[in-house]
Amino acid sequence: RQTAEWGSRRVLARRTQPPPPLTPPSRPPLSHHSRLPAPPPHATGFGAPKEDAKKKRKKAPVPAGPADGVDPAAEALYEGDYDALADAVRDLAPRVKDALAGSSLYLVGMMGAGKSTVAGLLGAALGYPSLDTDALVAAAAGEGRTVADVFAEAGEAAFRDAETDALAGLQPYTSIVVSTGGGAVIRPANWALMQHGVVVWLDGPPALLAKRAVGDGLAGRPMLAAGGDDGAAEPPSLAATTDRMAALLASRRRQYENADIRVPLEARPAAGAAAAAGAPAPTSPPPEGAPPAVVAYRVLRALDARLTGDAAMREAAREFTITDDSLPSTMRVVPAKEGSGGEGGGAAPGA
């Protein structure tokens, strides 16, 4: 189990079982949403609402974020201050939840992207249950079984089948956040299942992903754990893992690019902290990447920008003017025959 901290509150990104069946049907892809229904009640997302604090302060609406959710100016304000970041998430999450209108989120990305942790944070912000397809596959394999056990005993093809079954089993549910396996994108059938929600790609460079994967341990990552630098039984080195990660990412990049939204994992240079210490501003981002809380905030901002843009496009499509109401030369109006049985004509008697 992994934990991530929003200020003084600790949010547990827990792999849970699916919630009770919900009645609403699964929704169409993001680009095919029709007019949104009446918004549901707002959810605070992070623990009990601060009613008194909310009444005392009046904040301007959070502006729509950029397409990838990265806002250096905003992130600079929250640098090292997770209480302020948590407040920003609480202000933004209700608007995103309203715009989603029950659509689920599917997080895709390579191993080490932090999908499970970010899914837990997003679930807490939106009031959505968070689920993990790897956990569902392991649970279906039997008590005490792991993904590595499935790979070792049945092979990758059997694991991919079980992964597709897990995604198919989530189709009756709405308003959930799903963390998928790194290779879930390679099967077209999985894309057909995930396109009933919004697909978010957590994208990071191979060096960052490999460093995180090695730090977490490769025993549970069979796609990376096989063989050392010389094919020995020892775990591969960081350099070998980085090369393997780069090769996997290159083979899957075109599939990842089918996602509705891409959110980068790199951290912005900590210019504020450097200035406070009297040091020159750094020119490169920290090697450990952005914290999960910042990545979750970026996802919300990217969702807000995309959903707001889609709504504006739908409204613009309704504004049109008929400038020529004449019929094309290839069309003609045929008057209705008497006794045809109704306005506008119809089949002739005996036809």
CSV table of C-alpha atoms in Angstrom, one decimal:
chain,number,residue,atom,x,y,z
A,1,ARG,CA,0.0,0.0,0.0
A,2,GLN,CA,1.2,3.4,-0.8
A,3,THR,CA,0.4,6.7,0.9
A,4,ALA,CA,0.4,10.2,-0.3
A,5,GLU,CA,-0.1,13.3,1.8
A,6,TRP,CA,-2.3,16.3,1.2
A,7,GLY,CA,-1.0,18.8,3.8
A,8,SER,CA,-1.8,17.5,7.3
A,9,ARG,CA,-4.2,14.9,6.0
A,10,ARG,CA,-3.0,11.5,4.8
A,11,VAL,CA,-4.9,10.0,1.9
A,12,LEU,CA,-4.5,6.3,1.5
A,13,ALA,CA,-4.3,5.0,-2.1
A,14,ARG,CA,-5.8,1.6,-1.3
A,15,ARG,CA,-6.5,-1.1,-3.8
A,16,THR,CA,-10.2,-1.7,-3.1
A,17,GLN,CA,-12.8,-4.1,-4.4
A,18,PRO,CA,-15.4,-2.8,-6.9
A,19,PRO,CA,-18.3,-0.8,-5.4
A,20,PRO,CA,-21.9,-2.1,-5.4
A,21,PRO,CA,-23.4,-2.2,-9.0
A,22,LEU,CA,-24.6,1.2,-10.1
A,23,THR,CA,-27.6,1.7,-12.3
A,24,PRO,CA,-26.5,4.4,-14.8
A,25,PRO,CA,-25.2,2.8,-18.1
A,26,SER,CA,-21.6,3.3,-19.2
A,27,ARG,CA,-21.0,6.6,-21.0
A,28,PRO,CA,-19.7,7.4,-24.5
A,29,PRO,CA,-16.2,8.6,-25.2
A,30,LEU,CA,-15.2,12.1,-24.1
A,31,SER,CA,-15.5,13.6,-27.6
A,32,HIS,CA,-19.0,12.3,-28.0
A,33,HIS,CA,-20.6,13.7,-24.8
A,34,SER,CA,-24.0,15.4,-25.5
A,35,ARG,CA,-25.5,18.1,-23.4
A,36,LEU,CA,-24.5,17.5,-19.8
A,37,PRO,CA,-27.2,16.7,-17.4
A,38,ALA,CA,-27.9,18.7,-14.2
A,39,PRO,CA,-24.7,18.6,-12.1
A,40,PRO,CA,-24.7,16.3,-9.1
A,41,PRO,CA,-24.1,17.7,-5.6
A,42,HIS,CA,-20.6,19.0,-5.0
A,43,ALA,CA,-18.2,16.7,-3.1
A,44,THR,CA,-15.4,18.1,-1.0
A,45,GLY,CA,-13.1,15.2,-1.7
A,46,PHE,CA,-10.7,15.5,1.2
A,47,GLY,CA,-12.4,14.7,4.5
A,48,ALA,CA,-15.1,16.8,6.1
A,49,PRO,CA,-15.7,20.2,4.5
A,50,LYS,CA,-14.4,23.3,6.3
A,51,GLU,CA,-17.8,25.1,6.5
A,52,ASP,CA,-16.5,28.0,8.6
A,53,ALA,CA,-13.4,28.5,6.5
A,54,LYS,CA,-15.4,28.4,3.3
A,55,LYS,CA,-17.8,31.1,4.6
A,56,LYS,CA,-14.9,33.4,5.6
A,57,ARG,CA,-13.0,33.4,2.4
A,58,LYS,CA,-14.2,34.2,-1.1
A,59,LYS,CA,-11.9,32.9,-3.9
A,60,ALA,CA,-12.1,33.7,-7.6
A,61,PRO,CA,-13.0,30.8,-9.8
A,62,VAL,CA,-10.0,28.6,-10.8
A,63,PRO,CA,-9.2,29.4,-14.4
A,64,ALA,CA,-9.2,26.5,-16.9
A,65,GLY,CA,-5.8,24.9,-17.1
A,66,PRO,CA,-3.6,24.1,-20.1
A,67,ALA,CA,-4.0,21.0,-22.1
A,68,ASP,CA,-1.4,19.0,-20.1
A,69,GLY,CA,-2.4,20.5,-16.8
A,70,VAL,CA,1.1,22.0,-16.1
A,71,ASP,CA,0.8,25.6,-14.8
A,72,PRO,CA,4.3,26.7,-13.6
A,73,ALA,CA,2.9,29.9,-12.0
A,74,ALA,CA,0.3,28.0,-10.0
A,75,GLU,CA,2.7,25.3,-9.0
A,76,ALA,CA,5.2,27.9,-7.9
A,77,LEU,CA,2.6,29.2,-5.4
A,78,TYR,CA,2.1,25.7,-4.0
A,79,GLU,CA,5.8,24.8,-3.9
A,80,GLY,CA,6.3,22.9,-0.6
A,81,ASP,CA,2.9,24.1,0.7
A,82,TYR,CA,0.6,21.1,0.4
A,83,ASP,CA,-2.1,22.7,2.5
A,84,ALA,CA,-2.4,25.4,-0.2
A,85,LEU,CA,-2.3,22.7,-2.9
A,86,ALA,CA,-5.0,20.7,-1.2
A,87,ASP,CA,-7.2,23.9,-1.0
A,88,ALA,CA,-6.7,24.5,-4.7
A,89,VAL,CA,-7.7,20.9,-5.5
A,90,ARG,CA,-10.8,21.2,-3.3
A,91,ASP,CA,-11.8,24.4,-5.3
A,92,LEU,CA,-11.2,22.7,-8.7
A,93,ALA,CA,-12.5,19.2,-8.1
A,94,PRO,CA,-16.2,20.0,-7.8
A,95,ARG,CA,-16.2,21.7,-11.2
A,96,VAL,CA,-14.4,18.8,-12.8
A,97,LYS,CA,-16.8,16.4,-11.2
A,98,ASP,CA,-19.8,18.3,-12.5
A,99,ALA,CA,-18.3,18.3,-16.1
A,100,LEU,CA,-17.5,14.6,-16.0
A,101,ALA,CA,-21.1,13.9,-15.2
A,102,GLY,CA,-20.4,10.4,-14.0
A,103,SER,CA,-17.8,9.4,-16.6
A,104,SER,CA,-15.0,7.3,-15.2
A,105,LEU,CA,-11.2,8.0,-15.4
A,106,TYR,CA,-8.7,5.4,-16.7
A,107,LEU,CA,-5.0,6.1,-16.0
A,108,VAL,CA,-2.5,4.6,-18.4
A,109,GLY,CA,1.2,4.8,-18.4
A,110,MET,CA,4.4,2.9,-18.0
A,111,MET,CA,5.6,1.1,-14.9
A,112,GLY,CA,6.8,3.6,-12.3
A,113,ALA,CA,4.4,6.4,-13.4
A,114,GLY,CA,2.6,6.3,-10.0
A,115,LYS,CA,-0.8,5.4,-11.5
A,116,SER,CA,-2.1,3.7,-8.4
A,117,THR,CA,-1.1,6.5,-6.0
A,118,VAL,CA,-2.4,9.3,-8.3
A,119,ALA,CA,-5.7,7.3,-8.8
A,120,GLY,CA,-6.2,7.2,-5.0
A,121,LEU,CA,-5.6,11.0,-4.8
A,122,LEU,CA,-8.0,11.7,-7.7
A,123,GLY,CA,-10.6,9.4,-6.2
A,124,ALA,CA,-10.4,11.2,-2.9
A,125,ALA,CA,-10.7,14.6,-4.6
A,126,LEU,CA,-13.7,13.6,-6.8
A,127,GLY,CA,-15.4,11.2,-4.4
A,128,TYR,CA,-14.8,8.3,-6.8
A,129,PRO,CA,-13.7,4.8,-5.7
A,130,SER,CA,-10.2,4.0,-7.0
A,131,LEU,CA,-9.5,0.5,-8.5
A,132,ASP,CA,-6.4,-1.2,-9.8
A,133,THR,CA,-6.6,-3.8,-12.6
A,134,ASP,CA,-3.4,-5.5,-11.4
A,135,ALA,CA,-5.1,-6.0,-8.0
A,136,LEU,CA,-8.2,-7.3,-9.7
A,137,VAL,CA,-6.2,-9.8,-11.8
A,138,ALA,CA,-4.3,-11.0,-8.7
A,139,ALA,CA,-7.5,-11.4,-6.7
A,140,ALA,CA,-9.1,-13.4,-9.5
A,141,ALA,CA,-6.0,-15.7,-9.6
A,142,GLY,CA,-6.6,-16.7,-6.0
A,143,GLU,CA,-5.9,-15.6,-2.5
A,144,GLY,CA,-2.3,-14.7,-2.0
A,145,ARG,CA,-1.5,-14.7,-5.7
A,146,THR,CA,0.4,-11.8,-7.3
A,147,VAL,CA,0.8,-10.5,-10.9
A,148,ALA,CA,4.3,-12.0,-10.9
A,149,ASP,CA,2.8,-15.4,-10.0
A,150,VAL,CA,0.4,-15.1,-13.0
A,151,PHE,CA,3.2,-14.2,-15.3
A,152,ALA,CA,5.5,-17.0,-14.0
A,153,GLU,CA,2.8,-19.8,-14.1
A,154,ALA,CA,0.6,-18.9,-17.0
A,155,GLY,CA,2.7,-16.5,-19.1
A,156,GLU,CA,2.1,-12.9,-20.4
A,157,ALA,CA,-0.7,-13.9,-22.8
A,158,ALA,CA,-2.8,-15.3,-20.0
A,159,PHE,CA,-2.2,-12.2,-17.9
A,160,ARG,CA,-3.3,-10.0,-20.7
A,161,ASP,CA,-6.5,-12.0,-21.1
A,162,ALA,CA,-7.2,-11.6,-17.3
A,163,GLU,CA,-6.4,-7.9,-17.6
A,164,THR,CA,-9.0,-7.5,-20.4
A,165,ASP,CA,-11.5,-9.5,-18.3
A,166,ALA,CA,-10.9,-7.1,-15.4
A,167,LEU,CA,-11.6,-4.1,-17.6
A,168,ALA,CA,-14.7,-5.7,-19.0
A,169,GLY,CA,-15.9,-6.4,-15.5
A,170,LEU,CA,-15.8,-2.7,-14.7
A,171,GLN,CA,-18.1,-1.7,-17.6
A,172,PRO,CA,-21.3,-1.6,-15.5
A,173,TYR,CA,-19.7,1.0,-13.1
A,174,THR,CA,-19.5,4.8,-13.5
A,175,SER,CA,-17.8,7.4,-11.4
A,176,ILE,CA,-14.6,5.4,-10.7
A,177,VAL,CA,-10.9,5.9,-11.2
A,178,VAL,CA,-9.1,2.9,-12.7
A,179,SER,CA,-5.3,2.4,-12.6
A,180,THR,CA,-4.3,0.1,-15.4
A,181,GLY,CA,-1.2,-2.0,-16.0
A,182,GLY,CA,1.6,-0.6,-18.1
A,183,GLY,CA,0.8,-2.9,-21.1
A,184,ALA,CA,-3.0,-2.5,-21.0
A,185,VAL,CA,-2.8,-0.2,-24.0
A,186,ILE,CA,-1.3,-2.8,-26.4
A,187,ARG,CA,-4.7,-4.6,-26.9
A,188,PRO,CA,-7.3,-2.8,-29.1
A,189,ALA,CA,-10.0,-4.6,-27.0
A,190,ASN,CA,-8.9,-2.8,-23.9
A,191,TRP,CA,-9.2,0.6,-25.7
A,192,ALA,CA,-12.7,-0.2,-26.7
A,193,LEU,CA,-13.5,-0.9,-23.0
A,194,MET,CA,-11.7,2.2,-21.7
A,195,GLN,CA,-13.2,4.6,-24.3
A,196,HIS,CA,-16.4,4.6,-22.2
A,197,GLY,CA,-14.5,7.0,-19.9
A,198,VAL,CA,-11.7,9.5,-20.1
A,199,VAL,CA,-8.3,8.0,-20.6
A,200,VAL,CA,-5.4,9.9,-19.0
A,201,TRP,CA,-1.7,9.1,-19.9
A,202,LEU,CA,0.8,9.8,-17.2
A,203,ASP,CA,3.9,10.3,-19.3
A,204,GLY,CA,7.5,10.4,-18.0
A,205,PRO,CA,11.0,9.9,-19.4
A,206,PRO,CA,12.5,6.4,-19.2
A,207,ALA,CA,15.2,7.5,-16.7
A,208,LEU,CA,12.6,8.8,-14.2
A,209,LEU,CA,10.3,5.8,-14.7
A,210,ALA,CA,13.2,3.3,-14.2
A,211,LYS,CA,14.5,5.0,-11.1
A,212,ARG,CA,11.1,4.8,-9.5
A,213,ALA,CA,10.6,1.2,-10.5
A,214,VAL,CA,14.0,0.1,-9.1
A,215,GLY,CA,13.3,2.1,-6.0
A,216,ASP,CA,10.0,0.3,-5.5
A,217,GLY,CA,11.5,-3.1,-6.3
A,218,LEU,CA,11.4,-5.1,-9.5
A,219,ALA,CA,10.1,-8.3,-8.0
A,220,GLY,CA,6.5,-7.4,-8.7
A,221,ARG,CA,7.3,-6.1,-12.2
A,222,PRO,CA,7.9,-9.2,-14.4
A,223,MET,CA,8.4,-7.1,-17.6
A,224,LEU,CA,11.4,-5.5,-16.0
A,225,ALA,CA,12.7,-8.1,-13.5
A,226,ALA,CA,13.8,-10.9,-15.9
A,227,GLY,CA,17.5,-11.3,-16.0
A,228,GLY,CA,20.4,-9.0,-15.2
A,229,ASP,CA,22.9,-7.2,-17.4
A,230,ASP,CA,24.4,-10.5,-18.6
A,231,GLY,CA,21.3,-12.6,-18.4
A,232,ALA,CA,22.1,-13.7,-14.8
A,233,ALA,CA,19.5,-14.3,-12.2
A,234,GLU,CA,20.3,-11.1,-10.3
A,235,PRO,CA,18.0,-8.1,-10.7
A,236,PRO,CA,19.0,-5.8,-13.6
A,237,SER,CA,21.0,-2.7,-12.8
A,238,LEU,CA,19.5,0.8,-13.1
A,239,ALA,CA,21.2,1.3,-16.4
A,240,ALA,CA,19.8,-1.9,-17.8
A,241,THR,CA,16.3,-1.1,-16.4
A,242,THR,CA,16.4,2.3,-18.1
A,243,ASP,CA,17.3,0.7,-21.4
A,244,ARG,CA,14.5,-1.8,-21.0
A,245,MET,CA,12.1,0.9,-20.0
A,246,ALA,CA,13.1,3.0,-23.0
A,247,ALA,CA,12.5,0.1,-25.4
A,248,LEU,CA,9.1,-0.7,-23.9
A,249,LEU,CA,8.0,2.9,-24.1
A,250,ALA,CA,9.1,3.2,-27.7
A,251,SER,CA,7.1,0.1,-28.6
A,252,ARG,CA,4.0,1.4,-26.8
A,253,ARG,CA,4.2,5.2,-27.4
A,254,ARG,CA,1.7,5.2,-30.4
A,255,GLN,CA,-0.8,3.4,-28.3
A,256,TYR,CA,-0.4,5.8,-25.3
A,257,GLU,CA,-0.9,8.7,-27.7
A,258,ASN,CA,-4.5,7.6,-28.2
A,259,ALA,CA,-5.3,8.8,-24.7
A,260,ASP,CA,-7.7,11.8,-24.3
A,261,ILE,CA,-5.2,13.6,-22.1
A,262,ARG,CA,-1.5,13.5,-21.6
A,263,VAL,CA,0.0,14.7,-18.2
A,264,PRO,CA,3.8,14.9,-17.8
A,265,LEU,CA,5.5,13.6,-14.7
A,266,GLU,CA,8.5,15.8,-14.7
A,267,ALA,CA,8.9,18.3,-11.9
A,268,ARG,CA,9.4,21.9,-12.6
A,269,PRO,CA,12.7,23.5,-11.4
A,270,ALA,CA,12.2,24.6,-7.8
A,271,ALA,CA,13.0,28.2,-8.4
A,272,GLY,CA,11.2,29.4,-5.4
A,273,ALA,CA,13.2,27.2,-3.0
A,274,ALA,CA,16.5,28.2,-4.6
A,275,ALA,CA,15.7,31.9,-4.3
A,276,ALA,CA,14.8,31.5,-0.7
A,277,ALA,CA,18.2,29.9,-0.1
A,278,GLY,CA,20.0,32.6,-2.0
A,279,ALA,CA,21.1,30.1,-4.7
A,280,PRO,CA,20.8,30.6,-8.4
A,281,ALA,CA,17.7,29.3,-10.0
A,282,PRO,CA,18.0,25.8,-11.4
A,283,THR,CA,17.7,25.2,-15.1
A,284,SER,CA,16.7,21.5,-15.0
A,285,PRO,CA,13.9,19.8,-13.2
A,286,PRO,CA,14.6,17.6,-10.1
A,287,PRO,CA,15.4,14.0,-11.2
A,288,GLU,CA,12.7,12.4,-8.9
A,289,GLY,CA,9.9,14.0,-10.8
A,290,ALA,CA,6.8,15.8,-9.6
A,291,PRO,CA,5.2,14.6,-6.3
A,292,PRO,CA,2.0,12.5,-6.8
A,293,ALA,CA,-0.1,15.4,-5.3
A,294,VAL,CA,1.2,17.8,-8.0
A,295,VAL,CA,0.5,15.2,-10.7
A,296,ALA,CA,-3.1,14.7,-9.5
A,297,TYR,CA,-3.5,18.5,-9.5
A,298,ARG,CA,-2.2,18.6,-13.1
A,299,VAL,CA,-4.7,15.9,-14.1
A,300,LEU,CA,-7.6,17.9,-12.7
A,301,ARG,CA,-6.5,21.0,-14.5
A,302,ALA,CA,-6.1,19.1,-17.8
A,303,LEU,CA,-9.5,17.6,-17.4
A,304,ASP,CA,-11.0,21.0,-16.7
A,305,ALA,CA,-9.4,22.5,-19.8
A,306,ARG,CA,-10.5,19.6,-22.0
A,307,LEU,CA,-14.1,19.4,-20.7
A,308,THR,CA,-14.5,23.2,-20.8
A,309,GLY,CA,-13.2,23.2,-24.4
A,310,ASP,CA,-15.5,20.4,-25.5
A,311,ALA,CA,-18.5,22.3,-23.9
A,312,ALA,CA,-17.5,25.5,-25.8
A,313,MET,CA,-17.3,23.6,-29.1
A,314,ARG,CA,-20.8,22.1,-28.6
A,315,GLU,CA,-22.2,25.5,-27.9
A,316,ALA,CA,-20.5,27.0,-30.9
A,317,ALA,CA,-21.9,24.2,-33.1
A,318,ARG,CA,-25.4,25.2,-32.1
A,319,GLU,CA,-24.8,28.8,-33.4
A,320,PHE,CA,-25.4,28.7,-37.2
A,321,THR,CA,-27.3,30.7,-39.8
A,322,ILE,CA,-29.1,29.4,-42.8
A,323,THR,CA,-28.0,31.7,-45.6
A,324,ASP,CA,-29.6,29.9,-48.6
A,325,ASP,CA,-32.8,28.0,-48.1
A,326,SER,CA,-33.3,27.1,-51.8
A,327,LEU,CA,-33.2,23.5,-52.9
A,328,PRO,CA,-30.3,22.0,-54.8
A,329,SER,CA,-30.9,21.5,-58.5
A,330,THR,CA,-31.0,17.7,-58.0
A,331,MET,CA,-34.0,17.9,-55.6
A,332,ARG,CA,-37.6,18.7,-56.2
A,333,VAL,CA,-40.8,18.9,-54.1
A,334,VAL,CA,-43.5,16.4,-55.0
A,335,PRO,CA,-47.0,17.6,-53.9
A,336,ALA,CA,-49.0,15.1,-51.8
A,337,LYS,CA,-51.7,13.2,-53.6
A,338,GLU,CA,-55.3,13.4,-52.6
A,339,GLY,CA,-56.5,10.5,-50.5
A,340,SER,CA,-52.9,9.5,-49.6
A,341,GLY,CA,-53.9,9.3,-45.9
A,342,GLY,CA,-52.2,12.0,-43.9
A,343,GLU,CA,-50.3,15.2,-44.1
A,344,GLY,CA,-47.1,15.3,-46.1
A,345,GLY,CA,-48.2,12.5,-48.4
A,346,GLY,CA,-47.6,8.9,-48.2
A,347,ALA,CA,-48.0,5.7,-50.1
A,348,ALA,CA,-50.7,5.7,-52.7
A,349,PRO,CA,-53.7,3.3,-52.3
A,350,GLY,CA,-52.8,-0.2,-53.4
A,351,ALA,CA,-49.1,0.6,-53.4
